[in-house]
Short mmCIF file of C-alpha atoms in Angstrom, two decimals:
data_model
loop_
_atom_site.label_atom_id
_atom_site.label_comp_id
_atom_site.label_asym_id
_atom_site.label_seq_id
_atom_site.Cartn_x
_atom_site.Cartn_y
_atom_site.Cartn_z
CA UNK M 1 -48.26 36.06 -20.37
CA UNK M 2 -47.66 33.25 -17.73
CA UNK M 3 -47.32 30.71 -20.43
CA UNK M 4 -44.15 33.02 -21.14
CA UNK M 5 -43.30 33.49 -18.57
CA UNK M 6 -42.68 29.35 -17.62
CA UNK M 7 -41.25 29.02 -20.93
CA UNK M 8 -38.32 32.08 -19.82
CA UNK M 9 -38.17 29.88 -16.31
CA UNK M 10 -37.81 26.59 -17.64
CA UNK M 11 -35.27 27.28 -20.26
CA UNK M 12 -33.12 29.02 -17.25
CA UNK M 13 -33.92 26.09 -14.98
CA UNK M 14 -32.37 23.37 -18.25
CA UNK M 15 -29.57 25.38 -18.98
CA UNK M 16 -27.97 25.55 -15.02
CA UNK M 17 -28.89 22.03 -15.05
CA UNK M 18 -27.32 21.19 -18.59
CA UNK M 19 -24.17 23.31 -16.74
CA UNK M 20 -23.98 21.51 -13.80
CA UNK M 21 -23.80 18.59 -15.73
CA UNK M 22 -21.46 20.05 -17.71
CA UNK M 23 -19.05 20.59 -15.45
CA UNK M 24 -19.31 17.31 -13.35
CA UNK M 25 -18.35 15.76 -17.05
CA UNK M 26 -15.44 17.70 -17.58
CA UNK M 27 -14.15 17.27 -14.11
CA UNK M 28 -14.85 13.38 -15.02
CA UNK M 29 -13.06 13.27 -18.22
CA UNK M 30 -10.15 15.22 -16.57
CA UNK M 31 -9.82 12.38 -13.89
CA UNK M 32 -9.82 10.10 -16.77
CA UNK M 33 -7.15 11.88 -18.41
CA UNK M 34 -5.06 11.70 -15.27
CA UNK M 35 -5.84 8.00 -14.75
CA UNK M 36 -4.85 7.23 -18.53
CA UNK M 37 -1.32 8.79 -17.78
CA UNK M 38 -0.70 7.02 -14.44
CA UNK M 39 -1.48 3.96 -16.28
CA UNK M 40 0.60 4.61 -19.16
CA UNK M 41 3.83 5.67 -16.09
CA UNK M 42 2.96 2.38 -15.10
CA UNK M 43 3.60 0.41 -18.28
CA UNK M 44 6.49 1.93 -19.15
CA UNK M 45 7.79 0.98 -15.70
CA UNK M 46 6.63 -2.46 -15.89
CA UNK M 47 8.14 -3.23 -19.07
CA UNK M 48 11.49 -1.76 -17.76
CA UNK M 49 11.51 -4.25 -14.92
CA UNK M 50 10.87 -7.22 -17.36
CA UNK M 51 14.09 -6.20 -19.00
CA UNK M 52 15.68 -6.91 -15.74
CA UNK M 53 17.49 -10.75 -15.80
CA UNK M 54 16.91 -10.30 -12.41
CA UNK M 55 13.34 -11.77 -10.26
CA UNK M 56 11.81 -8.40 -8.54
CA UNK M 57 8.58 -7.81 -6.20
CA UNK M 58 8.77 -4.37 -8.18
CA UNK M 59 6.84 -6.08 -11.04
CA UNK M 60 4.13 -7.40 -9.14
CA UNK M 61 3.54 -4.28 -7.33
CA UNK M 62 3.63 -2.50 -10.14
CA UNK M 63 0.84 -4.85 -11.67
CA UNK M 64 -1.49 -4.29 -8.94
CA UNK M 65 -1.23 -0.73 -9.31
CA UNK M 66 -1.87 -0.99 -12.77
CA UNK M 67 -4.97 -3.55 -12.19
CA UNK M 68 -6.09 -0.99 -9.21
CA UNK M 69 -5.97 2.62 -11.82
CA UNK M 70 -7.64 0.21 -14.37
CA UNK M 71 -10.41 -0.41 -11.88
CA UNK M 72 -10.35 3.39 -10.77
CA UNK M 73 -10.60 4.17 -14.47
CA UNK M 74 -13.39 1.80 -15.13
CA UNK M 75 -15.28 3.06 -12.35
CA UNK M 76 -15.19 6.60 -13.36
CA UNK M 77 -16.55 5.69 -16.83
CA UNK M 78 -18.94 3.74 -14.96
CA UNK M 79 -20.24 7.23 -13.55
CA UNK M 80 -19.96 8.91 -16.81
CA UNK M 81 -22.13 6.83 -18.55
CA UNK M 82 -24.70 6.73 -15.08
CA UNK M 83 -24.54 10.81 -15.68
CA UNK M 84 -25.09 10.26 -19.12
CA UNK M 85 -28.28 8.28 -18.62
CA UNK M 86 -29.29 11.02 -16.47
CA UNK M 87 -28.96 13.70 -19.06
CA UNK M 88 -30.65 11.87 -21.50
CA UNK M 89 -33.56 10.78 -19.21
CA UNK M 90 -33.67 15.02 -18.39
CA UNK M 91 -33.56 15.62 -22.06
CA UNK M 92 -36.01 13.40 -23.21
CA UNK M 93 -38.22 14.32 -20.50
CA UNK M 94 -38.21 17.75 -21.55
CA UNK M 95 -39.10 17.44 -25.24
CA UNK M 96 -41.87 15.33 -23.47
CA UNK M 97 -42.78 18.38 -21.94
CA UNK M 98 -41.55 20.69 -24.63
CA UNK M 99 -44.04 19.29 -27.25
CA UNK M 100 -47.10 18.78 -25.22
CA UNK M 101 -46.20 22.83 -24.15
CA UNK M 102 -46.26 23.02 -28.22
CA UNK M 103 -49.39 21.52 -28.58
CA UNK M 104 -51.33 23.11 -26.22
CA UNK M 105 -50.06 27.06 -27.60
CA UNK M 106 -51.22 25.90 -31.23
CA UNK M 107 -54.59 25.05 -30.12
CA UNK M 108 -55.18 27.93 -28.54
CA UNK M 109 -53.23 30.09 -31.34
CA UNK M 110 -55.35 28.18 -33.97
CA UNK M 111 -58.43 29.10 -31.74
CA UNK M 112 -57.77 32.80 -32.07
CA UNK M 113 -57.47 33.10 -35.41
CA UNK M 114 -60.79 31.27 -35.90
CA UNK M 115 -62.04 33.79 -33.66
CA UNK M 116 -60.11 36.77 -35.97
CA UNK M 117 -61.81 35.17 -38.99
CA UNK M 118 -65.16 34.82 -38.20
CA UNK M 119 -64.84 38.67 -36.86
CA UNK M 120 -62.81 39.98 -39.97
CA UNK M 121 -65.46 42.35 -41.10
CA UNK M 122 -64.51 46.26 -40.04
CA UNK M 123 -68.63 46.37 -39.83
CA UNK M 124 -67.91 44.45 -36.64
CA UNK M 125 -65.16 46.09 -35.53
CA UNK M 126 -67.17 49.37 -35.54
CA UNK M 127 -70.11 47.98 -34.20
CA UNK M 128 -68.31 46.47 -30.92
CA UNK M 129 -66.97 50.08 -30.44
CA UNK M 130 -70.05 52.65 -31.19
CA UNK M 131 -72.23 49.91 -28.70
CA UNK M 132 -70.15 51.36 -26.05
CA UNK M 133 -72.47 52.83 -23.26
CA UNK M 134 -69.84 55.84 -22.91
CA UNK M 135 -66.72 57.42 -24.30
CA UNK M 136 -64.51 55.46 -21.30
CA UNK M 137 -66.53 52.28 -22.43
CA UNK M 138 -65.07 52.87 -25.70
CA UNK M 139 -61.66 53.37 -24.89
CA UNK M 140 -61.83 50.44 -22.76
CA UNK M 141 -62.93 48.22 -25.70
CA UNK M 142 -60.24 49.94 -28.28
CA UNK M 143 -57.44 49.13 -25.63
CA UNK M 144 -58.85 45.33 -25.25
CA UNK M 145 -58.97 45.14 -29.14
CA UNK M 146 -55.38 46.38 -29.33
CA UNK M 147 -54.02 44.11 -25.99
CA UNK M 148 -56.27 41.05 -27.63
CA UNK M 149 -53.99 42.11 -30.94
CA UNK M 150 -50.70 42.09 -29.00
CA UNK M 151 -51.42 38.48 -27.76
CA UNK M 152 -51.70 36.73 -31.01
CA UNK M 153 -48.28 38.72 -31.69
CA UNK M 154 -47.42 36.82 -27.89
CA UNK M 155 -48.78 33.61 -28.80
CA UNK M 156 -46.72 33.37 -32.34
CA UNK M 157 -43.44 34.41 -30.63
CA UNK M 158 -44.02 31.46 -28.23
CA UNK M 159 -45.12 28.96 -30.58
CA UNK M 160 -41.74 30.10 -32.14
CA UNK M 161 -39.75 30.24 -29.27
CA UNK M 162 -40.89 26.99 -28.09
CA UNK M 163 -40.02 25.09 -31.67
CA UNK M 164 -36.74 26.57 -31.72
CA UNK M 165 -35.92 25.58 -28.21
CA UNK M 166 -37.58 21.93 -28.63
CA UNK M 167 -35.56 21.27 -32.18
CA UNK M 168 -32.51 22.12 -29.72
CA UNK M 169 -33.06 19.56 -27.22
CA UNK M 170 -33.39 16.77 -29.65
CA UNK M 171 -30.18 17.84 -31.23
CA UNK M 172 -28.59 17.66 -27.88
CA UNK M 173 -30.35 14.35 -27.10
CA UNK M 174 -28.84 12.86 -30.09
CA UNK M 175 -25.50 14.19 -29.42
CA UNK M 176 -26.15 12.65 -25.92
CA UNK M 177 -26.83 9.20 -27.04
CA UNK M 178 -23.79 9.42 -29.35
CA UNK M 179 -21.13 10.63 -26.94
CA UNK M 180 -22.52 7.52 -24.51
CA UNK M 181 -22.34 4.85 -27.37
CA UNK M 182 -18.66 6.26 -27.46
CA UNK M 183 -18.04 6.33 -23.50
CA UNK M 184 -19.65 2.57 -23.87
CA UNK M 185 -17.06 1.29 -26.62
CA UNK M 186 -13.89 3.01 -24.15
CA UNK M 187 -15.34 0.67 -21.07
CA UNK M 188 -15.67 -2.16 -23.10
CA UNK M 189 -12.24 -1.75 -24.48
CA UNK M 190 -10.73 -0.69 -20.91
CA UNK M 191 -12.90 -3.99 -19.74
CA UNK M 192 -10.62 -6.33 -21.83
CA UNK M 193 -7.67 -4.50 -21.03
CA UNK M 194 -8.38 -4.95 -17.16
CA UNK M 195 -8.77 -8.67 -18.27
CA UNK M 196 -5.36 -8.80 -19.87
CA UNK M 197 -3.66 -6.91 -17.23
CA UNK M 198 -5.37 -9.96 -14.60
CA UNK M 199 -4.41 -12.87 -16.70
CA UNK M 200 -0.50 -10.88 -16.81
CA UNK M 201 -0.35 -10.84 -13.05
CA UNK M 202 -1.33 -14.58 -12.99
CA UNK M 203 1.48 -15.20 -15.29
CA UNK M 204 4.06 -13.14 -12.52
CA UNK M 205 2.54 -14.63 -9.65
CA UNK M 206 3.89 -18.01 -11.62
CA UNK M 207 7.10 -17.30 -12.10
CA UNK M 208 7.50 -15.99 -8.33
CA UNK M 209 6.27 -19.59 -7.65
CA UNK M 210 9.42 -21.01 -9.64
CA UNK M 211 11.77 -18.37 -8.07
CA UNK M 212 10.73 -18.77 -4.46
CA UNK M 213 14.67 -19.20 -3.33
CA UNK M 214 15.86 -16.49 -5.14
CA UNK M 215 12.94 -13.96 -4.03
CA UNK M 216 14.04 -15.26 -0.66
CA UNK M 217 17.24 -14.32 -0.58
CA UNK M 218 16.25 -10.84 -1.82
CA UNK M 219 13.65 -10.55 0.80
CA UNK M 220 16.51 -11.55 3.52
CA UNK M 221 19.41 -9.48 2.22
CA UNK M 222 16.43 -6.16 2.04
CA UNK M 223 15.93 -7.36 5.57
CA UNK M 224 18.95 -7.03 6.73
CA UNK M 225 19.47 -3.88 5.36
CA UNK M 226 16.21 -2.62 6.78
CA UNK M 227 17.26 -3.84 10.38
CA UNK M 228 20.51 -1.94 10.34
CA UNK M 229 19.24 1.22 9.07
CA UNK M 230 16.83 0.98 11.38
CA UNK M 231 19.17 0.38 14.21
CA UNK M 232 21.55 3.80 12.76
CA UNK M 233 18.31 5.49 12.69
CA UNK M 234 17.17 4.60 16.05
CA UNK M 235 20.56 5.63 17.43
CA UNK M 236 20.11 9.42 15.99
CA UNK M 237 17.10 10.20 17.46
CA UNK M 238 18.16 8.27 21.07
CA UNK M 239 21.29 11.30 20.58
CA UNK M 240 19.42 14.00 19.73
CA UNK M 241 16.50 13.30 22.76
CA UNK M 242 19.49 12.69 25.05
CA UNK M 243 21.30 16.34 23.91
CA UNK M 244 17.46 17.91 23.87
CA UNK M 245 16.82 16.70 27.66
CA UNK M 246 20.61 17.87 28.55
CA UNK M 247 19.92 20.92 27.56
CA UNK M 248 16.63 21.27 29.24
CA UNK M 249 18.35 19.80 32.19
CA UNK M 250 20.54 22.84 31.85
CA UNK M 251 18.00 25.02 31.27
CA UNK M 252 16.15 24.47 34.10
CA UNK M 253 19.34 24.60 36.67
CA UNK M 254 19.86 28.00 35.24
CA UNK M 255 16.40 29.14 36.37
CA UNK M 256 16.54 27.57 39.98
CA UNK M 257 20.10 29.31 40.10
CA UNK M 258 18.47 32.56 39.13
CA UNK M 259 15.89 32.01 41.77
CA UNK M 260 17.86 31.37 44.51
CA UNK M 261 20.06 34.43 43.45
CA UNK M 262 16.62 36.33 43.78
CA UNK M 263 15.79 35.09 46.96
CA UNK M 264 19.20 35.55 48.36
CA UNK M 265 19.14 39.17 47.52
CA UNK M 266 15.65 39.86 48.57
CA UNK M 267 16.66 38.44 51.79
CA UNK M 268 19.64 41.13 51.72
CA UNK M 269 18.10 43.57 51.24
CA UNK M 270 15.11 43.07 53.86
CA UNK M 271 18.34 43.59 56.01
CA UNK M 272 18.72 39.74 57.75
CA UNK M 273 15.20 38.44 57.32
CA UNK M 274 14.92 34.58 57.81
CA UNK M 275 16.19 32.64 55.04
CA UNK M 276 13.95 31.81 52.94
CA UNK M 277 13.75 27.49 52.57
CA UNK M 278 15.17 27.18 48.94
CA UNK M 279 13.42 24.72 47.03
CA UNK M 280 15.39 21.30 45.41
CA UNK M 281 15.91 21.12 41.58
CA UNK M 282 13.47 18.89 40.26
CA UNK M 283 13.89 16.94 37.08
CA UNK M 284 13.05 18.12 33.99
CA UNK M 285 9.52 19.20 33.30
CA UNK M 286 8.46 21.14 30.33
CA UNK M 287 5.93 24.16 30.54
CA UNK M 288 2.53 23.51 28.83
CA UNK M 289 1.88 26.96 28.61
CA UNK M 290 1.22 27.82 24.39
CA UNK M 291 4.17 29.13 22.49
CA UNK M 292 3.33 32.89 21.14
CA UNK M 293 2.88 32.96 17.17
CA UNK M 294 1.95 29.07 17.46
CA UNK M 295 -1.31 27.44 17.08
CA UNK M 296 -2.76 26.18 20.00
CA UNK M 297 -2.75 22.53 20.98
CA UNK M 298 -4.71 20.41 22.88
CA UNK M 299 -4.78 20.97 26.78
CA UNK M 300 -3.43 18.10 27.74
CA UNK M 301 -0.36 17.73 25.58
CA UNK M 302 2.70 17.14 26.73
CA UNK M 303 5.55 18.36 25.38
CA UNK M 304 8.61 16.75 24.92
CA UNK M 305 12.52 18.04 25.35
CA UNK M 306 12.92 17.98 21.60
CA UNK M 307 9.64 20.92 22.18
CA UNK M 308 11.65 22.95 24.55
CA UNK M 309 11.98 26.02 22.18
CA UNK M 310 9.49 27.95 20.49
CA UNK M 311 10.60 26.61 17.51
CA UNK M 312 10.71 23.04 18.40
CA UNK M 313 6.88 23.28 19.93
CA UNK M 314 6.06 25.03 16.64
CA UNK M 315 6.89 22.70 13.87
CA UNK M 316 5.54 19.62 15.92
CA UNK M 317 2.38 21.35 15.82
CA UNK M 318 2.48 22.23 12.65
CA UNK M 319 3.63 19.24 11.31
CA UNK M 320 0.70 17.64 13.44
CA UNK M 321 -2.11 19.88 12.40
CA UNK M 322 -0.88 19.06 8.63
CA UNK M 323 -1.46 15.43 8.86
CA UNK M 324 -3.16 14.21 5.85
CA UNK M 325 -2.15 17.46 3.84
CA UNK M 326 1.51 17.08 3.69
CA UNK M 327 3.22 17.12 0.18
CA UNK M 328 5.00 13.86 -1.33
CA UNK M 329 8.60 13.99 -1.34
CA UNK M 330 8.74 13.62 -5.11
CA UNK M 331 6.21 15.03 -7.71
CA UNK M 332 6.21 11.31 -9.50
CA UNK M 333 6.80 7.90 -8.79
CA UNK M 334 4.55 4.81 -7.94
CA UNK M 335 4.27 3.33 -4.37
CA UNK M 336 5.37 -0.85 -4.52
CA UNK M 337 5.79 -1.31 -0.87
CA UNK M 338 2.94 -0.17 1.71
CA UNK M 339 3.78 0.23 5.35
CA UNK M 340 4.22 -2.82 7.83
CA UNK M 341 4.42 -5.99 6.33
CA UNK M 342 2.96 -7.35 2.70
CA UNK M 343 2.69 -10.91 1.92
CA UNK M 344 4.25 -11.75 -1.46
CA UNK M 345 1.36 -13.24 -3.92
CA UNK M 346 1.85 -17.15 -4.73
CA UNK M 347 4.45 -17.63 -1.78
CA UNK M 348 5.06 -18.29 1.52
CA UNK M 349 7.02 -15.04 2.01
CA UNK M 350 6.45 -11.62 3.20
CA UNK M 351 8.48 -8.68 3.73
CA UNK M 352 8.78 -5.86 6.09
CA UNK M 353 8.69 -1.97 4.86
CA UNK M 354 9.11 0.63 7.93
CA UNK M 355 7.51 3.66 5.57
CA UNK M 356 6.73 4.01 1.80
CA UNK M 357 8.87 2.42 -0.67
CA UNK M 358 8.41 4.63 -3.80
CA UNK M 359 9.52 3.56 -7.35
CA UNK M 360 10.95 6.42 -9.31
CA UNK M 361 13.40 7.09 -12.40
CA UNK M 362 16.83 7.28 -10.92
CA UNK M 363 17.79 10.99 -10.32
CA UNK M 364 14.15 12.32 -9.32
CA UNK M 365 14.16 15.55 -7.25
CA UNK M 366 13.66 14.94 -3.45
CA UNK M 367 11.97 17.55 -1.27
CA UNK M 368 11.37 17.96 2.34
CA UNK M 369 7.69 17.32 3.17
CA UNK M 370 7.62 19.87 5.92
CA UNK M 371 9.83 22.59 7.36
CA UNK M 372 12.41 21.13 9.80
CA UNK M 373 16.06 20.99 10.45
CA UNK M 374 18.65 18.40 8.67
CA UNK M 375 19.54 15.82 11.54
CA UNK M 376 21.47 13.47 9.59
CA UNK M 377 23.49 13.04 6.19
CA UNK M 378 25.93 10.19 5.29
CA UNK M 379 26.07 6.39 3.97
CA UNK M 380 24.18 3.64 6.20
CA UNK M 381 25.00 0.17 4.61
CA UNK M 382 25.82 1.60 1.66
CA UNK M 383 23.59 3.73 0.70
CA UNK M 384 22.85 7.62 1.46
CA UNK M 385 20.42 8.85 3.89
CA UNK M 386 19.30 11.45 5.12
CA UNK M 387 17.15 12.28 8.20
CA UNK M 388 15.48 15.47 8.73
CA UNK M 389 13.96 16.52 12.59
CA UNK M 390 10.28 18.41 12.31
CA UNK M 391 10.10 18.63 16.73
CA UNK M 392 9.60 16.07 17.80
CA UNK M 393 8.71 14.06 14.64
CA UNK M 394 11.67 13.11 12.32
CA UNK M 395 11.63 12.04 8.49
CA UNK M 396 13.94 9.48 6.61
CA UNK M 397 14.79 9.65 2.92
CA UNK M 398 16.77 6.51 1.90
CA UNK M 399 18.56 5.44 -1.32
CA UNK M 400 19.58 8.61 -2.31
CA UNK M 401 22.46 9.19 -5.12
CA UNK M 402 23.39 12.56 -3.80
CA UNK M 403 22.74 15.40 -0.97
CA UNK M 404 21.69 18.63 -1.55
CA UNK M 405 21.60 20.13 2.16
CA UNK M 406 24.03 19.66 5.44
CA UNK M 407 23.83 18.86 9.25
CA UNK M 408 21.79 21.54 11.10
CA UNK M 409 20.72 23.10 8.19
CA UNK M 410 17.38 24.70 8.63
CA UNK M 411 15.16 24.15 5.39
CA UNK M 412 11.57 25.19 4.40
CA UNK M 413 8.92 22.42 2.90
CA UNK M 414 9.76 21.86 -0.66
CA UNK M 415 13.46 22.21 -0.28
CA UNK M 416 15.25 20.54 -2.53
CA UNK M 417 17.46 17.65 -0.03
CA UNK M 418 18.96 15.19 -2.79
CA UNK M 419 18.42 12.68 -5.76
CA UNK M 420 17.13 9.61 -5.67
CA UNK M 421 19.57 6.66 -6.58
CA UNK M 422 19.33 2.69 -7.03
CA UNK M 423 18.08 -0.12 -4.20
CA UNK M 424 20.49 -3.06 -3.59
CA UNK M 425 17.78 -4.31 -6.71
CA UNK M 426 19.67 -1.91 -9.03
CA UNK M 427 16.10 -0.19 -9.67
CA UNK M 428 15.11 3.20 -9.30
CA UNK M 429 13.70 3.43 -5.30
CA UNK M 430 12.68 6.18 -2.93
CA UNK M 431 12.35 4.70 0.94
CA UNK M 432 10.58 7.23 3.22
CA UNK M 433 9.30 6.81 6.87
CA UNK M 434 8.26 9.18 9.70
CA UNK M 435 8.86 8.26 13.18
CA UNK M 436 7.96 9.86 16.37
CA UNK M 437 9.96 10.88 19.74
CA UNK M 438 9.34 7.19 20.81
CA UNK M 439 10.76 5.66 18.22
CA UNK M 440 7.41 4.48 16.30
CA UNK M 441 6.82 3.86 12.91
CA UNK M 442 4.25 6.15 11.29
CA UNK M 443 2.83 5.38 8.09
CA UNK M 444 3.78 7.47 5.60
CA UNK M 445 0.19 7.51 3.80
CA UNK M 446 -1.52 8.61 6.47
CA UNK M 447 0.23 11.72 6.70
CA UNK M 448 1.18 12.54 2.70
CA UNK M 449 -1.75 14.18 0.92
CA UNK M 450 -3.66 11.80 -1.44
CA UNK M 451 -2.49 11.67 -4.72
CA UNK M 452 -5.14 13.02 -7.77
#
């Protein structure tokens, strides 16, 4: 009974286990699958830009993001075949365990029916039950000679049971070993690839030696650019601060004039009671008190004028408490220009990126990453922008063929604001940057959600 018992435990016990694993696998291979795509984006990209006469830092970026999925790749194969080890180590234990469980219900099956043979005679039978002291003796022994009956029955189905389920566990180990010996040719194969990809990035990194003037003057001329769109940016949030803190200016003249008018009148009416002393405007100050139907912020933060509504306070905060989790502002599209500034491979030169630069076929979608209100539209060194105000925070989207919202217009996250069009490169760019009420640079990644 309790050898049954362990058998029914430890077959529920492998197969959660043999799930588990199951499922890690598949979530594996599905990463893999996503990785192999990427990759595959990224080659077709690459080989576009090599069809360009002209020298771009696309091409090298888009190298190292190749050489960096290739890794990622590599790596989760690397666990695959780690889990795989696993499994078979598991497996092979239990047929370990399996057979020696085997062994040990023959013996005692083979012992019984030893036992059933030398007692075969019914002269036996009859004589273990009429030496029974009393009739309750005797039923006792009939029920023990019918329990010892139903055993053997046990002990077969067991022996049975136990075959079947071993015979299944080397048919799984075997499948094991051959899905690994498969997994172990696709890392090889990915390892010479990653090799290739290495030796092809040397071969860029050469030519951008050889083309160091003419990668210059790209550098300087996306400089320039970058300064002055700065500077237009820059300019839009100084006006809309200034207009915010006019208006709270206003605001709070109109309460001190509502106060006096409240003194004056209780004073009125208390028929010629001193005059109360009426208090001085003071500058601008912004409650701290939480906006209703808003999450609550830390104590100590201090809101801005561009917070002086309900919904100004509100999408700051939730545009804060979303850091990390906000969505990309187009579904595809490799990042070839990092925040802050990137030294160029096998130069002397570096460049200067204020958010994300974001490589992308010309025409992608472009969505808003978080509910806000459209600041800005128009052309800034000839190109069109567009900057969108989330409180206090505010979000540019540069290089854009067309616009698909106006000024003030109040849009939801995943609004559709525009196209995406060419870079002074003639190649397929997305520039996007976040900046605060200061005027500081965020990084982009910090805030965007990670990509699978």
């Amino acid at each position: 009974m309790y050898t049954r018992l362990f058998s029914v435990f430890f077959l529920i016990i492998t197969m959660s286990v043999c799930a588990f694993a199951q499922n890690t696998r598949e979530e594996l291979q599905k990463k893999e699958q996503e990785l192999q795509k990427e990759i595959a984006e990224l080659n077709r990209m690459f080989n576009e830009t090599q069809n360009n006469k002209k020298t771009s830092l696309k091409q090298l970026a888009l190298i190292k993001s190749k050489i960096n999925k290739r890794e990622e790749l590599i790596n989760s194969i690397n666990r695959q075949v780690r889990q795989m080890d696993e499994t078979i180590f598991t497996n092979e234990r239990d047929i370990y365990r399996l057979r020696k469980e085997l062994d040990t219900l023959k013996m005692k099956y083979a012992k019984s029916i030893v036992f059933a043979y030398k007692n075969r005679s019914s002269y036996e039978y009859l004589n273990f039950l009429f030496s029974a002291s009393s009739f309750n003796d005797a039923i006792k022994r009939i029920t023990y000679l019918k329990s010892y009956r139903q055993n053997r029955e046990t002990q077969a189905n067991a022996i049975m049971q136990s075959d079947k389920l071993l015979q299944d566990k080397i048919s799984l180990l075997s499948s094991n070993k051959k899905e690994r010996l498969g997994v172990l040719q696709t890392q090889s194969q990915q390892l010479k690839v990653l090799e290739a990809d290495k030796k092809e990035q040397d071969q860029v990194v050469a030519q951008y030696k050889g083309k160091e003037k003419e990668l210059s003057r790209q550098i300087n001329d996306k400089e320039k650019q970058r300064q002055r769109v700065q500077q237009a940016f820059n300019a839009i949030i100084r006006r809309e601060i200034e207009e915010a803190r006019k208006k709270e200016l206003a605001r709070q003249k109109a309460l001190e004039e509502q106060k006096k008018a409240a003194l004056a009148d209780a004073a009125k009416n208390n028929n010629g009671a001193s005059k109360p002393a009426t208090s001085k405007p003071s500058t601008a100050t912004l409650s701290n008190e939480p906006v209703t139907g808003v999450a609550a912020p830390a104590r100590d933060r201090v809101y801005t004028p561009l917070e002086s509504t309900p919904e100004g306070r509100e999408m700051s905060i939730n545009f804060e408490n979303n850091k990390g989790r906000l969505p990309w502002p187009a579904s595809t599209g490799v990042v070839t220009a990092h925040f802050g500034v990137e030294r160029i491979a096998g130069t002397k030169l570096s460049r200067r990126t204020d958010g994300i630069e974001i490589s992308l076929p010309v025409g992608t979608v472009v969505r808003s990453v978080a509910d806000g209100k459209v600041l800005y539209t128009g052309e800034v060194e000839g190109q069109q922008v567009l900057v969108v105000k989330h409180g206090k925070y505010f979000c540019g989207y540069q290089n854009l063929s067309s616009v698909s919202v106006s000024k003030d217009q109040e849009i939801k996250a995943g609004s559709v604001l525009g196209r995406t069009g060419t870079s002074i490169d003639g190649e397929g760019v997305l520039l996007f940057s976040i900046m605060n009420d200061k005027l500081v640079q965020q990084d982009p990644e910090d805030w965007l959600k990670p990509r699978k």
